[in-house]
Short mmCIF file of C-alpha atoms (C1' of nucleotides) in Angstrom, two decimals:
data_model
loop_
_atom_site.label_atom_id
_atom_site.label_comp_id
_atom_site.label_asym_id
_atom_site.label_seq_id
_atom_site.Cartn_x
_atom_site.Cartn_y
_atom_site.Cartn_z
CA UNK A 1 8.21 -10.79 -38.20
CA UNK A 2 7.22 -13.51 -35.76
CA UNK A 3 6.29 -11.16 -32.94
CA UNK A 4 6.64 -7.79 -31.29
CA UNK A 5 9.73 -6.64 -29.46
CA UNK A 6 9.37 -5.62 -25.88
CA UNK A 7 9.74 -1.97 -26.82
CA UNK A 8 6.81 -2.14 -29.22
CA UNK A 9 4.57 -3.88 -26.74
CA UNK A 10 5.51 -1.36 -24.06
CA UNK A 11 4.82 1.52 -26.38
CA UNK A 12 1.42 0.26 -27.49
CA UNK A 13 0.32 -0.85 -24.04
CA UNK A 14 1.51 2.38 -22.45
CA UNK A 15 3.88 0.84 -19.95
CA UNK A 16 7.59 0.70 -19.23
CA UNK A 17 9.61 -2.17 -20.73
CA UNK A 18 10.71 -3.05 -17.21
CA UNK A 19 7.10 -3.44 -16.25
CA UNK A 20 6.71 -6.13 -18.90
CA UNK A 21 9.75 -7.99 -17.62
CA UNK A 22 8.34 -7.63 -14.13
CA UNK A 23 4.96 -9.03 -15.20
CA UNK A 24 6.76 -11.93 -16.78
CA UNK A 25 8.57 -12.69 -13.53
CA UNK A 26 5.25 -12.48 -11.70
CA UNK A 27 3.63 -14.77 -14.26
CA UNK A 28 1.01 -12.19 -15.15
CA UNK A 29 1.92 -12.53 -18.79
CA UNK A 30 3.41 -15.70 -20.21
CA UNK A 31 7.05 -16.11 -21.15
CA UNK A 32 7.39 -14.95 -24.76
CA UNK A 33 9.42 -16.69 -27.42
CA UNK A 34 12.99 -15.53 -27.99
CA UNK A 35 14.71 -14.86 -31.30
CA UNK A 36 18.29 -15.77 -32.17
CA UNK A 37 19.63 -12.81 -30.22
CA UNK A 38 17.64 -13.72 -27.14
CA UNK A 39 15.24 -10.85 -27.72
CA UNK A 40 11.68 -11.40 -26.48
CA UNK A 41 9.10 -11.71 -29.23
CA UNK A 42 5.53 -11.21 -28.07
CA UNK A 43 2.30 -12.25 -29.75
CA UNK A 44 0.06 -9.33 -30.72
CA UNK A 45 -2.56 -9.88 -28.07
CA UNK A 46 -0.07 -9.27 -25.28
CA UNK A 47 -0.90 -5.62 -25.74
CA UNK A 48 -4.56 -6.19 -24.88
CA UNK A 49 -3.61 -8.36 -21.98
CA UNK A 50 -1.35 -5.72 -20.52
CA UNK A 51 -3.96 -3.02 -21.00
CA UNK A 52 -6.43 -5.25 -19.19
CA UNK A 53 -3.99 -5.56 -16.33
CA UNK A 54 -3.54 -1.83 -16.03
CA UNK A 55 -7.26 -1.14 -16.06
CA UNK A 56 -8.03 -3.89 -13.60
CA UNK A 57 -5.42 -2.43 -11.26
CA UNK A 58 -7.22 0.88 -11.29
CA UNK A 59 -10.30 -0.98 -10.18
CA UNK A 60 -8.51 -2.16 -7.08
CA UNK A 61 -7.37 -5.62 -8.15
CA UNK A 62 -3.93 -6.82 -7.15
CA UNK A 63 -1.66 -8.49 -9.67
CA UNK A 64 -2.37 -11.80 -7.97
CA UNK A 65 -6.12 -11.34 -8.43
CA UNK A 66 -5.67 -10.24 -12.01
CA UNK A 67 -3.61 -13.34 -12.66
CA UNK A 68 -6.50 -15.44 -11.38
CA UNK A 69 -8.96 -13.61 -13.60
CA UNK A 70 -6.78 -14.14 -16.63
CA UNK A 71 -6.15 -17.77 -15.80
CA UNK A 72 -9.85 -18.51 -15.80
CA UNK A 73 -9.98 -18.64 -19.55
CA UNK A 74 -6.63 -20.30 -20.13
CA UNK A 75 -7.46 -23.30 -18.01
CA UNK A 76 -9.38 -25.25 -20.59
CA UNK A 77 -7.68 -28.21 -19.01
CA UNK A 78 -9.20 -27.60 -15.60
CA UNK A 79 -12.66 -28.91 -15.03
CA UNK A 80 -15.16 -26.62 -16.65
CA UNK A 81 -17.44 -26.68 -13.64
CA UNK A 82 -14.55 -25.47 -11.55
CA UNK A 83 -13.88 -22.56 -13.86
CA UNK A 84 -17.56 -21.70 -13.78
CA UNK A 85 -17.63 -21.71 -10.00
CA UNK A 86 -14.61 -19.50 -9.80
CA UNK A 87 -16.09 -17.12 -12.32
CA UNK A 88 -19.32 -16.92 -10.39
CA UNK A 89 -17.45 -16.28 -7.16
CA UNK A 90 -15.69 -13.37 -8.85
CA UNK A 91 -19.06 -12.13 -10.02
CA UNK A 92 -20.24 -12.04 -6.42
CA UNK A 93 -17.32 -9.99 -5.28
CA UNK A 94 -17.71 -7.69 -8.27
CA UNK A 95 -21.31 -7.17 -7.22
CA UNK A 96 -20.11 -6.11 -3.80
CA UNK A 97 -17.68 -3.66 -5.30
CA UNK A 98 -20.25 -2.27 -7.64
CA UNK A 99 -22.73 -1.78 -4.82
CA UNK A 100 -20.14 0.01 -2.75
CA UNK A 101 -19.24 2.32 -5.58
CA UNK A 102 -22.89 3.04 -6.25
CA UNK A 103 -23.47 3.90 -2.65
CA UNK A 104 -20.47 6.17 -2.73
CA UNK A 105 -21.85 7.80 -5.84
CA UNK A 106 -25.22 8.34 -4.16
CA UNK A 107 -23.43 10.02 -1.28
CA UNK A 108 -21.55 12.35 -3.59
CA UNK A 109 -24.64 13.26 -5.57
CA UNK A 110 -26.43 14.01 -2.33
CA UNK A 111 -23.52 16.13 -1.20
CA UNK A 112 -23.52 18.01 -4.50
CA UNK A 113 -27.25 18.66 -4.20
CA UNK A 114 -27.04 19.93 -0.66
CA UNK A 115 -24.36 22.23 -1.87
CA UNK A 116 -26.11 23.57 -4.91
CA UNK A 117 -29.27 24.57 -3.10
CA UNK A 118 -27.24 26.31 -0.40
CA UNK A 119 -28.94 24.24 2.26
CA UNK A 120 -27.28 23.13 5.49
CA UNK A 121 -24.15 21.07 4.90
CA UNK A 122 -25.62 19.03 7.75
CA UNK A 123 -24.39 15.58 8.56
CA UNK A 124 -22.01 14.14 6.09
CA UNK A 125 -23.43 11.61 3.65
CA UNK A 126 -19.96 10.48 2.67
CA UNK A 127 -19.21 8.51 5.78
CA UNK A 128 -22.55 6.72 5.42
CA UNK A 129 -21.57 5.62 1.95
CA UNK A 130 -19.53 2.62 2.87
CA UNK A 131 -21.01 1.71 6.22
CA UNK A 132 -21.18 -1.95 7.12
CA UNK A 133 -23.12 -3.86 4.40
CA UNK A 134 -21.14 -7.09 4.88
CA UNK A 135 -17.52 -7.20 3.98
CA UNK A 136 -16.14 -7.66 0.51
CA UNK A 137 -14.09 -10.84 0.10
CA UNK B 1 -14.38 9.91 29.26
CA UNK B 2 -13.60 12.63 26.74
CA UNK B 3 -12.66 10.26 23.96
CA UNK B 4 -11.38 6.89 22.84
CA UNK B 5 -7.82 5.74 23.26
CA UNK B 6 -5.95 4.70 20.16
CA UNK B 7 -6.24 1.06 21.18
CA UNK B 8 -10.03 1.23 21.34
CA UNK B 9 -10.32 2.95 18.00
CA UNK B 10 -7.97 0.42 16.42
CA UNK B 11 -9.93 -2.47 17.88
CA UNK B 12 -13.30 -1.19 16.73
CA UNK B 13 -12.12 -0.11 13.31
CA UNK B 14 -10.23 -3.34 12.78
CA UNK B 15 -6.82 -1.82 12.17
CA UNK B 16 -3.41 -1.69 13.84
CA UNK B 17 -2.68 1.20 16.20
CA UNK B 18 0.30 2.03 14.05
CA UNK B 19 -2.01 2.43 11.11
CA UNK B 20 -3.90 5.13 13.00
CA UNK B 21 -0.70 6.99 13.76
CA UNK B 22 0.27 6.60 10.14
CA UNK B 23 -3.06 8.01 8.97
CA UNK B 24 -2.55 10.91 11.30
CA UNK B 25 0.84 11.65 9.77
CA UNK B 26 -0.73 11.44 6.32
CA UNK B 27 -3.56 13.75 7.39
CA UNK B 28 -6.18 11.17 6.53
CA UNK B 29 -7.67 11.53 9.99
CA UNK B 30 -7.31 14.72 12.01
CA UNK B 31 -4.96 15.12 14.92
CA UNK B 32 -6.85 13.99 18.03
CA UNK B 33 -6.83 15.77 21.37
CA UNK B 34 -4.30 14.63 23.97
CA UNK B 35 -4.91 13.99 27.66
CA UNK B 36 -2.56 14.95 30.48
CA UNK B 37 -0.33 11.96 29.74
CA UNK B 38 -0.08 12.84 26.09
CA UNK B 39 -2.35 9.95 25.13
CA UNK B 40 -4.45 10.49 22.00
CA UNK B 41 -8.19 10.80 22.65
CA UNK B 42 -10.33 10.30 19.59
CA UNK B 43 -13.93 11.34 18.98
CA UNK B 44 -16.30 8.42 18.45
CA UNK B 45 -16.80 8.95 14.74
CA UNK B 46 -13.14 8.34 14.01
CA UNK B 47 -14.10 4.68 13.90
CA UNK B 48 -16.48 5.23 11.01
CA UNK B 49 -13.98 7.40 9.25
CA UNK B 50 -11.32 4.73 9.45
CA UNK B 51 -13.71 2.05 8.28
CA UNK B 52 -14.59 4.26 5.35
CA UNK B 53 -10.91 4.57 4.51
CA UNK B 54 -10.39 0.81 4.55
CA UNK B 55 -13.40 0.13 2.37
CA UNK B 56 -12.53 2.88 -0.08
CA UNK B 57 -9.04 1.41 -0.40
CA UNK B 58 -10.51 -1.91 -1.43
CA UNK B 59 -12.30 -0.06 -4.19
CA UNK B 60 -9.01 1.11 -5.59
CA UNK B 61 -8.72 4.58 -4.06
CA UNK B 62 -5.35 5.77 -2.80
CA UNK B 63 -5.06 7.44 0.57
CA UNK B 64 -4.58 10.75 -1.22
CA UNK B 65 -7.85 10.29 -3.11
CA UNK B 66 -9.66 9.22 0.05
CA UNK B 67 -8.38 12.33 1.78
CA UNK B 68 -9.91 14.42 -0.97
CA UNK B 69 -13.22 12.60 -0.67
CA UNK B 70 -13.29 13.15 3.06
CA UNK B 71 -12.28 16.77 2.77
CA UNK B 72 -15.23 17.51 0.53
CA UNK B 73 -17.57 17.68 3.47
CA UNK B 74 -15.25 19.33 5.93
CA UNK B 75 -14.63 22.33 3.72
CA UNK B 76 -17.73 24.28 4.63
CA UNK B 77 -15.44 27.26 4.38
CA UNK B 78 -14.60 26.63 0.73
CA UNK B 79 -17.07 27.92 -1.82
CA UNK B 80 -20.02 25.61 -1.96
CA UNK B 81 -20.04 25.63 -5.75
CA UNK B 82 -16.47 24.45 -5.68
CA UNK B 83 -17.30 21.55 -3.41
CA UNK B 84 -20.21 20.68 -5.66
CA UNK B 85 -18.00 20.67 -8.75
CA UNK B 86 -15.46 18.45 -7.09
CA UNK B 87 -18.17 16.09 -5.95
CA UNK B 88 -19.59 15.88 -9.44
CA UNK B 89 -16.17 15.23 -10.89
CA UNK B 90 -15.78 12.33 -8.48
CA UNK B 91 -19.19 11.09 -9.55
CA UNK B 92 -17.97 11.00 -13.13
CA UNK B 93 -14.95 8.93 -12.29
CA UNK B 94 -17.07 6.64 -10.13
CA UNK B 95 -19.33 6.14 -13.12
CA UNK B 96 -16.31 5.08 -15.13
CA UNK B 97 -15.26 2.61 -12.49
CA UNK B 98 -18.75 1.22 -12.14
CA UNK B 99 -19.05 0.77 -15.89
CA UNK B 100 -15.73 -1.04 -16.01
CA UNK B 101 -16.72 -3.36 -13.21
CA UNK B 102 -20.05 -4.07 -14.85
CA UNK B 103 -18.36 -4.91 -18.09
CA UNK B 104 -16.00 -7.20 -16.24
CA UNK B 105 -18.95 -8.82 -14.57
CA UNK B 106 -20.65 -9.33 -17.93
CA UNK B 107 -17.51 -11.03 -19.19
CA UNK B 108 -17.39 -13.36 -16.22
CA UNK B 109 -21.05 -14.25 -16.48
CA UNK B 110 -20.54 -15.01 -20.16
CA UNK B 111 -17.54 -17.15 -19.32
CA UNK B 112 -19.52 -19.01 -16.69
CA UNK B 113 -22.33 -19.66 -19.16
CA UNK B 114 -20.02 -20.91 -21.86
CA UNK B 115 -18.62 -23.22 -19.28
CA UNK B 116 -21.85 -24.55 -17.90
CA UNK B 117 -23.28 -25.52 -21.25
CA UNK B 118 -20.06 -27.23 -22.19
CA UNK B 119 -19.83 -25.14 -25.33
CA UNK B 120 -16.57 -24.06 -26.94
CA UNK B 121 -14.33 -22.09 -24.58
CA UNK B 122 -13.77 -20.06 -27.75
CA UNK B 123 -12.42 -16.57 -27.68
CA UNK B 124 -11.96 -15.14 -24.25
CA UNK B 125 -14.54 -12.60 -23.16
CA UNK B 126 -12.36 -11.46 -20.31
CA UNK B 127 -9.89 -9.49 -22.33
CA UNK B 128 -12.79 -7.72 -24.04
CA UNK B 129 -14.07 -6.61 -20.66
CA UNK B 130 -11.88 -3.62 -20.17
CA UNK B 131 -11.05 -2.68 -23.74
CA UNK B 132 -10.69 1.00 -24.53
CA UNK B 133 -13.89 2.86 -23.52
CA UNK B 134 -12.06 6.11 -22.69
CA UNK B 135 -9.65 6.17 -19.84
CA UNK B 136 -10.61 6.65 -16.21
CA UNK B 137 -9.19 9.88 -14.73
"C1'" DA C 1 33.06 0.41 -38.86
"C1'" DT C 2 31.00 3.29 -35.78
"C1'" DA C 3 26.98 5.93 -33.64
"C1'" DG C 4 22.50 5.57 -31.78
"C1'" DA C 5 18.69 3.02 -30.60
"C1'" DC C 6 17.46 -1.26 -29.38
"C1'" DC C 7 17.82 -5.69 -26.44
"C1'" DC C 8 19.69 -8.76 -22.31
"C1'" DT C 9 20.50 -9.87 -17.00
"C1'" DA C 10 21.32 -8.81 -12.15
"C1'" DG C 11 20.60 -6.23 -8.79
"C1'" DA C 12 19.91 -1.67 -6.49
"C1'" DC C 13 16.49 1.74 -5.62
"C1'" DC C 14 11.87 3.98 -5.10
"C1'" DT C 15 6.87 5.01 -3.38
"C1'" DA C 16 2.76 3.67 -0.95
"C1'" DG C 17 0.97 1.78 2.84
"C1'" DG C 18 1.84 -0.13 6.55
"C1'" DT C 19 4.18 -2.90 10.62
"C1'" DC C 20 7.58 -3.61 14.07
"C1'" DC C 21 11.10 -2.56 17.38
"C1'" DA C 22 13.64 0.06 21.21
"C1'" DG C 23 13.53 2.83 24.94
"C1'" DG C 24 10.68 5.02 28.00
"C1'" DG C 25 6.26 6.85 30.51
"C1'" DT C 26 1.26 5.64 32.65
"C1'" DC C 27 -2.24 3.34 35.08
"C1'" DA C 28 -5.20 -0.21 37.39
"C1'" DA C 29 -5.12 -4.43 40.01
"C1'" DG C 30 -3.40 -7.18 43.46
"C1'" DC D 1 4.88 -0.92 44.91
"C1'" DT D 2 5.33 -3.89 41.35
"C1'" DT D 3 3.43 -6.32 37.26
"C1'" DG D 4 1.00 -6.24 32.92
"C1'" DA D 5 -1.35 -3.83 29.63
"C1'" DC D 6 -1.55 0.37 27.80
"C1'" DC D 7 0.47 4.76 25.65
"C1'" DC D 8 4.43 7.79 23.50
"C1'" DT D 9 8.29 8.84 19.78
"C1'" DG D 10 11.75 7.79 16.37
"C1'" DG D 11 13.35 5.05 13.23
"C1'" DA D 12 14.10 0.48 11.02
"C1'" DC D 13 11.85 -2.91 8.24
"C1'" DC D 14 8.45 -5.11 5.06
"C1'" DT D 15 5.46 -6.08 0.67
"C1'" DA D 16 3.65 -4.73 -3.74
"C1'" DG D 17 4.54 -2.84 -7.86
"C1'" DG D 18 7.52 -0.83 -10.32
"C1'" DT D 19 11.80 1.87 -12.15
"C1'" DC D 20 16.70 2.55 -12.86
"C1'" DT D 21 21.66 1.42 -13.46
"C1'" DA D 22 25.66 -1.07 -14.77
"C1'" DG D 23 27.81 -3.83 -17.90
"C1'" DG D 24 27.35 -5.96 -22.07
"C1'" DG D 25 25.36 -7.63 -26.78
"C1'" DT D 26 22.63 -6.38 -31.46
"C1'" DC D 27 20.99 -3.92 -35.42
"C1'" DT D 28 20.57 -0.26 -38.73
"C1'" DA D 29 21.91 3.66 -41.06
"C1'" DT D 30 25.50 6.48 -42.64
#
DNA sequence: ATAGACCCTAGACCTAGGTCCAGGGTCAAG
DNA sequence: CTTGACCCTGGACCTAGGTCTAGGGTCTAT
């Protein structure tokens, strides 16, 4: 066995086979080898890659952004300094996201507390959560 | 002036007027009052609400989820304990998201370091970033 | 050698989240 | 009293990210 069929990859990554073909068209995963019957044969780690994609999507990344993230490591050809700069830029935007989520969490915890001690439901902390604080991106 | 016209709200919130009408249809923002000419007149804080929606979307929340978040505070009628439980459930899923983003950040920092000291670009830390660790949701 | 479970491509279709007309009213300025 | 910038509704259209169907080949077990 030189690789996994599309059905196996789909099964183990928890996605539809059409999704894999779609990712291939979008260049999110590389073009796999083909066997004599023109069946796709994927390397094992495609499964991890696809799982990464699905999880990153839940975090609000678009396929295009995810592609960029994944390309960071592949580009051993590109200048290393360049890769580093890109990686650090991503780190900055991740920091933004993390801060926003934390502030949202604070708001929810506050809301939960106000609720539990039957106090006044006063002014809503939720809307404060994501106020201003310099745009992401 | 009893309220803001749709154009003003759109301008200050940084969205298209059609987006506001769309949000209204989707019940993400409440139906505004109308003046004698059937023009929508929004309360001031609609602007903050809409900004919240846009920022929450960037964090990977769907409009349906954002609606739920926003409804948490409005439902002073619903049992307070219920609201608290929902809020705490959201906190849990936020924790998941935050952890995932942090692990992604760690991976990128590691990648950047490997790059800066010209070491081996070895095995990719990025794919490790979002491995397993119990699904979100 | 035939059924059932796979695989292939092309292209239609679907949902979410908007965005853009068309056709028509409103309002302030000149 | 008309021009330009607004507003209204209804419905068409668009992108991202898939999902499904048709029409056809492959593989494995019986």
